[in-house]
Short mmCIF file of C-alpha atoms in Angstrom, two decimals:
data_model
loop_
_atom_site.label_atom_id
_atom_site.label_comp_id
_atom_site.label_asym_id
_atom_site.label_seq_id
_atom_site.Cartn_x
_atom_site.Cartn_y
_atom_site.Cartn_z
CA MET A 94 -5.54 -44.81 -65.32
CA THR A 95 -4.52 -48.75 -65.45
CA ASN A 96 -3.64 -50.32 -62.08
CA SER A 97 -0.12 -51.52 -64.37
CA GLN A 98 0.26 -46.92 -65.05
CA LYS A 99 -0.81 -46.41 -60.82
CA ALA A 100 2.61 -49.32 -60.37
CA LYS A 101 4.35 -47.19 -62.74
CA LYS A 102 4.04 -43.29 -61.99
CA TYR A 103 2.74 -44.29 -57.34
CA GLY A 104 4.71 -47.77 -56.88
CA ALA A 105 3.08 -51.26 -56.66
CA SER A 106 1.13 -51.63 -53.20
CA SER A 107 -0.86 -48.20 -55.23
CA GLY A 108 -1.61 -50.49 -57.90
CA LYS A 109 -2.60 -53.36 -56.11
CA ALA A 110 -5.00 -51.42 -53.32
CA GLY A 111 -8.04 -50.71 -55.25
CA GLY A 112 -8.11 -53.93 -56.43
CA ALA A 113 -11.17 -55.68 -56.59
CA GLY A 114 -9.41 -58.99 -55.01
CA SER A 115 -7.52 -56.65 -52.92
CA SER A 116 -8.53 -58.60 -48.95
CA PRO A 117 -10.06 -56.54 -46.52
CA ALA A 118 -8.05 -55.35 -43.14
CA ARG A 119 -7.62 -58.37 -40.55
CA SER A 120 -9.09 -57.91 -37.41
CA PRO A 121 -6.97 -58.04 -33.84
CA ARG A 122 -6.98 -61.87 -32.84
CA ARG A 123 -8.54 -62.65 -30.13
CA GLY A 124 -6.76 -63.91 -26.72
CA GLN A 125 -6.96 -67.15 -25.88
CA HIS A 126 -8.86 -68.49 -23.15
CA VAL A 127 -6.97 -70.91 -20.22
CA TYR A 128 -10.07 -72.87 -21.03
CA GLU A 129 -9.42 -72.74 -24.15
CA MET A 130 -6.29 -74.44 -24.68
CA PRO A 131 -5.28 -77.04 -25.39
CA ASP A 132 -3.84 -80.45 -24.03
CA GLY A 133 -0.05 -79.95 -23.22
CA ALA A 134 0.10 -76.05 -24.23
CA LEU A 135 0.63 -74.71 -20.57
CA LYS A 136 3.88 -76.54 -19.11
CA ALA A 137 6.41 -74.95 -16.12
CA GLU A 138 8.84 -72.86 -17.41
CA PRO A 139 12.13 -74.73 -15.62
CA GLY A 140 12.82 -71.43 -14.89
CA LYS A 141 10.19 -71.50 -11.90
CA SER A 142 11.27 -74.74 -10.85
CA SER A 143 14.45 -73.98 -10.62
CA SER A 144 13.61 -71.18 -8.18
CA ALA A 145 11.17 -73.02 -5.99
CA SER A 146 14.76 -75.64 -5.54
CA ILE A 147 16.57 -73.29 -4.64
CA VAL A 148 14.06 -72.01 -2.19
CA VAL A 149 13.00 -75.66 -0.43
CA GLY A 150 17.22 -76.17 -0.78
CA ALA A 151 18.14 -73.14 1.59
CA ALA A 152 15.81 -74.08 3.31
CA LEU A 153 16.08 -77.48 3.97
CA ILE A 154 19.86 -76.42 4.09
CA ILE A 155 19.02 -74.25 7.04
CA GLY A 156 16.91 -76.82 8.92
CA ILE A 157 19.91 -79.78 9.19
CA ALA A 158 22.19 -76.95 10.19
CA ILE A 159 20.10 -75.62 13.35
CA TRP A 160 19.37 -79.32 14.80
CA ALA A 161 23.18 -79.77 13.78
CA TYR A 162 24.39 -76.59 15.72
CA TYR A 163 21.35 -77.67 18.94
CA HIS A 164 22.33 -80.70 19.42
CA ALA A 165 26.80 -80.88 18.89
CA VAL A 166 27.11 -77.21 20.34
CA VAL A 167 24.49 -76.33 22.26
CA LEU A 168 23.32 -79.09 24.39
CA THR A 169 27.25 -80.05 24.51
CA GLY A 170 28.55 -76.93 26.18
CA PHE A 171 25.01 -76.86 28.64
CA SER A 172 25.74 -80.39 29.85
CA GLU A 173 29.70 -79.04 30.43
CA ARG A 174 28.44 -75.41 31.41
CA ALA A 175 25.38 -76.91 33.97
CA ALA A 176 26.03 -80.47 34.62
CA GLY A 177 29.18 -81.31 35.01
CA GLY A 178 30.34 -82.95 31.84
CA MET A 179 27.37 -85.21 32.65
CA GLY A 180 25.39 -86.30 29.28
CA VAL A 181 21.80 -84.79 28.70
CA PRO A 182 19.45 -86.81 28.34
CA GLU A 183 18.03 -86.30 24.90
CA LEU A 184 21.75 -87.30 23.48
CA GLN A 185 21.05 -90.85 25.40
CA LEU A 186 20.17 -93.09 21.97
CA GLY A 187 19.08 -95.71 23.43
CA GLY A 188 17.21 -93.54 26.15
CA PHE A 189 17.95 -94.19 30.08
CA ASP A 190 16.66 -95.18 33.97
CA GLN A 191 15.67 -93.98 36.61
CA PRO A 192 19.25 -93.05 38.04
CA TYR A 193 20.47 -91.57 35.54
CA ILE A 194 18.15 -88.50 35.41
CA THR A 195 18.51 -88.94 39.79
CA GLN A 196 22.10 -88.09 38.86
CA PHE A 197 21.61 -85.75 36.28
CA SER A 198 19.06 -83.92 38.08
CA GLN A 199 21.10 -83.86 41.40
CA ALA A 200 23.73 -81.53 38.79
CA LEU A 201 21.69 -79.34 37.94
CA GLY A 202 20.36 -77.80 41.07
CA ASP A 203 17.31 -75.40 40.41
CA SER A 204 19.25 -73.53 38.85
CA GLY A 205 20.60 -75.75 35.89
CA LEU A 206 16.56 -76.85 35.87
CA GLY A 207 15.74 -73.07 35.12
CA ASP A 208 18.97 -73.35 32.27
CA TYR A 209 17.99 -76.46 31.20
CA THR A 210 13.92 -75.47 30.27
CA GLY A 211 15.16 -71.77 28.55
CA VAL A 212 17.38 -73.79 26.23
CA HIS A 213 14.34 -76.24 24.99
CA ALA A 214 12.80 -72.55 24.61
CA THR A 215 14.37 -71.36 22.31
CA THR A 216 16.36 -73.61 20.24
CA GLY A 217 15.53 -75.98 21.40
CA LEU A 218 11.93 -75.26 20.30
CA PHE A 219 12.90 -73.50 16.62
CA ALA A 220 15.01 -76.64 15.61
CA PRO A 221 12.64 -79.36 15.21
CA LEU A 222 9.97 -77.31 13.31
CA LEU A 223 12.84 -76.22 10.78
CA PHE A 224 13.95 -79.31 10.87
CA ALA A 225 10.85 -80.90 9.56
CA LEU A 226 9.59 -77.63 7.67
CA GLY A 227 12.58 -78.62 5.21
CA MET A 228 12.07 -81.95 4.85
CA LEU A 229 8.32 -81.05 4.40
CA LEU A 230 9.30 -78.45 1.68
CA PHE A 231 11.78 -80.93 0.25
CA PHE A 232 9.57 -83.90 0.18
CA GLY A 233 6.53 -81.99 -0.91
CA LEU A 234 8.59 -80.70 -4.02
CA ASN A 235 9.76 -84.00 -5.32
CA THR A 236 7.94 -86.61 -4.70
CA PRO A 237 4.73 -86.74 -7.46
CA LYS A 238 2.33 -89.20 -5.75
CA ARG A 239 0.09 -87.52 -2.81
CA ALA A 240 -0.26 -90.84 -1.11
CA LEU A 241 3.71 -91.19 -0.35
CA LYS A 242 3.87 -87.52 -0.21
CA TRP A 243 1.94 -87.53 2.33
CA LEU A 244 3.16 -90.52 4.29
CA PHE A 245 6.60 -88.86 3.73
CA TRP A 246 4.55 -85.93 5.18
CA LEU A 247 3.55 -88.18 7.73
CA ALA A 248 7.12 -88.46 9.22
CA ALA A 249 8.46 -85.36 9.70
CA LEU A 250 5.21 -84.27 11.46
CA ALA A 251 5.82 -86.49 14.10
CA TYR A 252 8.84 -86.62 13.78
CA ALA A 253 8.74 -83.21 15.18
CA LEU A 254 5.74 -83.90 17.58
CA VAL A 255 7.88 -86.16 19.25
CA PHE A 256 10.60 -83.81 19.84
CA VAL A 257 8.34 -80.82 20.93
CA VAL A 258 6.91 -83.20 23.78
CA GLY A 259 8.98 -84.91 24.35
CA ASN A 260 11.44 -81.51 25.37
CA ARG A 261 8.25 -80.80 28.02
CA VAL A 262 8.54 -84.67 29.34
CA LEU A 263 12.67 -84.99 30.37
CA GLU A 264 11.55 -81.16 31.97
CA SER A 265 9.11 -82.62 33.85
CA ALA A 266 10.85 -86.02 34.66
CA VAL A 267 13.96 -84.10 35.83
CA ALA A 268 12.64 -81.93 38.20
CA SER A 269 10.66 -85.07 40.01
CA PRO A 270 12.80 -87.70 39.44
CA ASN A 271 11.33 -90.24 42.13
CA ASP A 272 8.42 -90.54 39.33
CA ALA A 273 8.81 -94.19 37.47
CA ASP A 274 6.34 -93.63 34.67
CA LEU A 275 7.46 -90.34 34.67
CA VAL A 276 11.02 -91.45 33.31
CA ALA A 277 9.58 -93.85 31.82
CA SER A 278 7.94 -91.83 29.34
CA ALA A 279 10.58 -89.25 28.85
CA SER A 280 13.02 -92.27 27.43
CA GLY A 281 10.57 -93.93 25.53
CA LEU A 282 10.04 -90.65 23.67
CA VAL A 283 13.63 -89.55 23.03
CA ILE A 284 14.22 -93.21 21.84
CA ALA A 285 11.26 -92.58 19.65
CA ARG A 286 12.87 -88.96 18.70
CA TRP A 287 15.96 -91.64 17.47
CA ALA A 288 13.86 -94.19 15.80
CA LEU A 289 12.22 -91.06 13.43
CA LEU A 290 14.73 -89.35 12.55
CA ALA A 291 16.12 -92.59 11.08
CA ALA A 292 13.21 -92.77 9.70
CA LEU A 293 13.33 -89.87 8.05
CA VAL A 294 17.41 -90.12 7.03
CA VAL A 295 15.66 -93.13 5.14
CA VAL A 296 13.09 -91.20 3.23
CA ALA A 297 15.50 -88.46 2.20
CA LEU A 298 17.86 -91.09 0.74
CA ILE A 299 14.93 -92.52 -0.99
CA VAL A 300 13.88 -89.29 -2.76
CA ASN A 301 17.13 -88.55 -4.20
CA ILE A 302 17.08 -91.77 -5.25
CA MET A 303 13.58 -90.49 -6.80
CA ILE A 304 15.03 -87.83 -8.27
CA VAL A 305 18.38 -89.28 -9.55
CA ARG A 306 15.77 -91.71 -11.28
CA ARG A 307 13.39 -88.76 -13.01
CA LYS A 308 16.56 -86.80 -14.02
CA LEU A 309 17.87 -89.81 -15.90
CA ASN A 310 14.28 -91.05 -17.87
CA ASP A 311 14.25 -87.01 -18.41
CA PHE A 312 17.97 -87.02 -19.41
CA ALA A 313 17.07 -90.20 -22.17
CA GLU A 314 13.93 -88.88 -23.71
CA GLY A 315 15.56 -85.63 -23.97
CA LYS A 316 13.22 -83.43 -21.36
CA LEU A 317 16.02 -81.53 -19.82
CA PRO A 318 15.75 -77.61 -19.88
CA GLY A 319 18.24 -77.01 -22.54
CA GLN A 320 18.24 -80.41 -24.56
CA ARG A 321 16.60 -80.72 -27.79
CA PRO A 322 14.38 -83.73 -27.98
CA ARG A 323 15.23 -86.69 -29.48
CA GLU A 324 13.42 -87.66 -32.70
#
């Protein structure tokens, strides 16, 4: 029986199945290893980048909120409740002198000093650490240059360290207001704390400018997710 007769009787596929020119069945395709892929084959998925941005943004907002709560609510409320309305030393942006610490120590008394230490051990500890963590994540995600990233990270870590150590020195200065060197050290750490905060604000502005410029460049080149690349 010829191929044409088989095709009429059994269908077109049967006529081709037995032919000499029929191609053999293809073997299953082997998976490709990562090191065999060409350059540019592995790219970050936009969804993963968005998820990272959401996590970092949430951490940054939480850190800023706790920092603001500590300074605007906890410290001001403590000064009104325990120090007779006298401002706490860490809110003196330009530092303070020995008579100020002496007056603050007398306003607190022994019980107030214990409460002051307790404030530093709770909210006063979490506020700088969470704030610095949010900044670290924000700088790490949005700063592509490694050297610049480490410089920004150093500023955030220095702020947290000066903040925590400064609180301990403040407690010692309030407990011993007659120690002029201790009071001067506490005042210097408070000034350094606010100076580093100002530096972090400047760094955050620089990083935001970098983000905007990068987005504008990607838009101009058609690289944004969902955007058609320009020919």
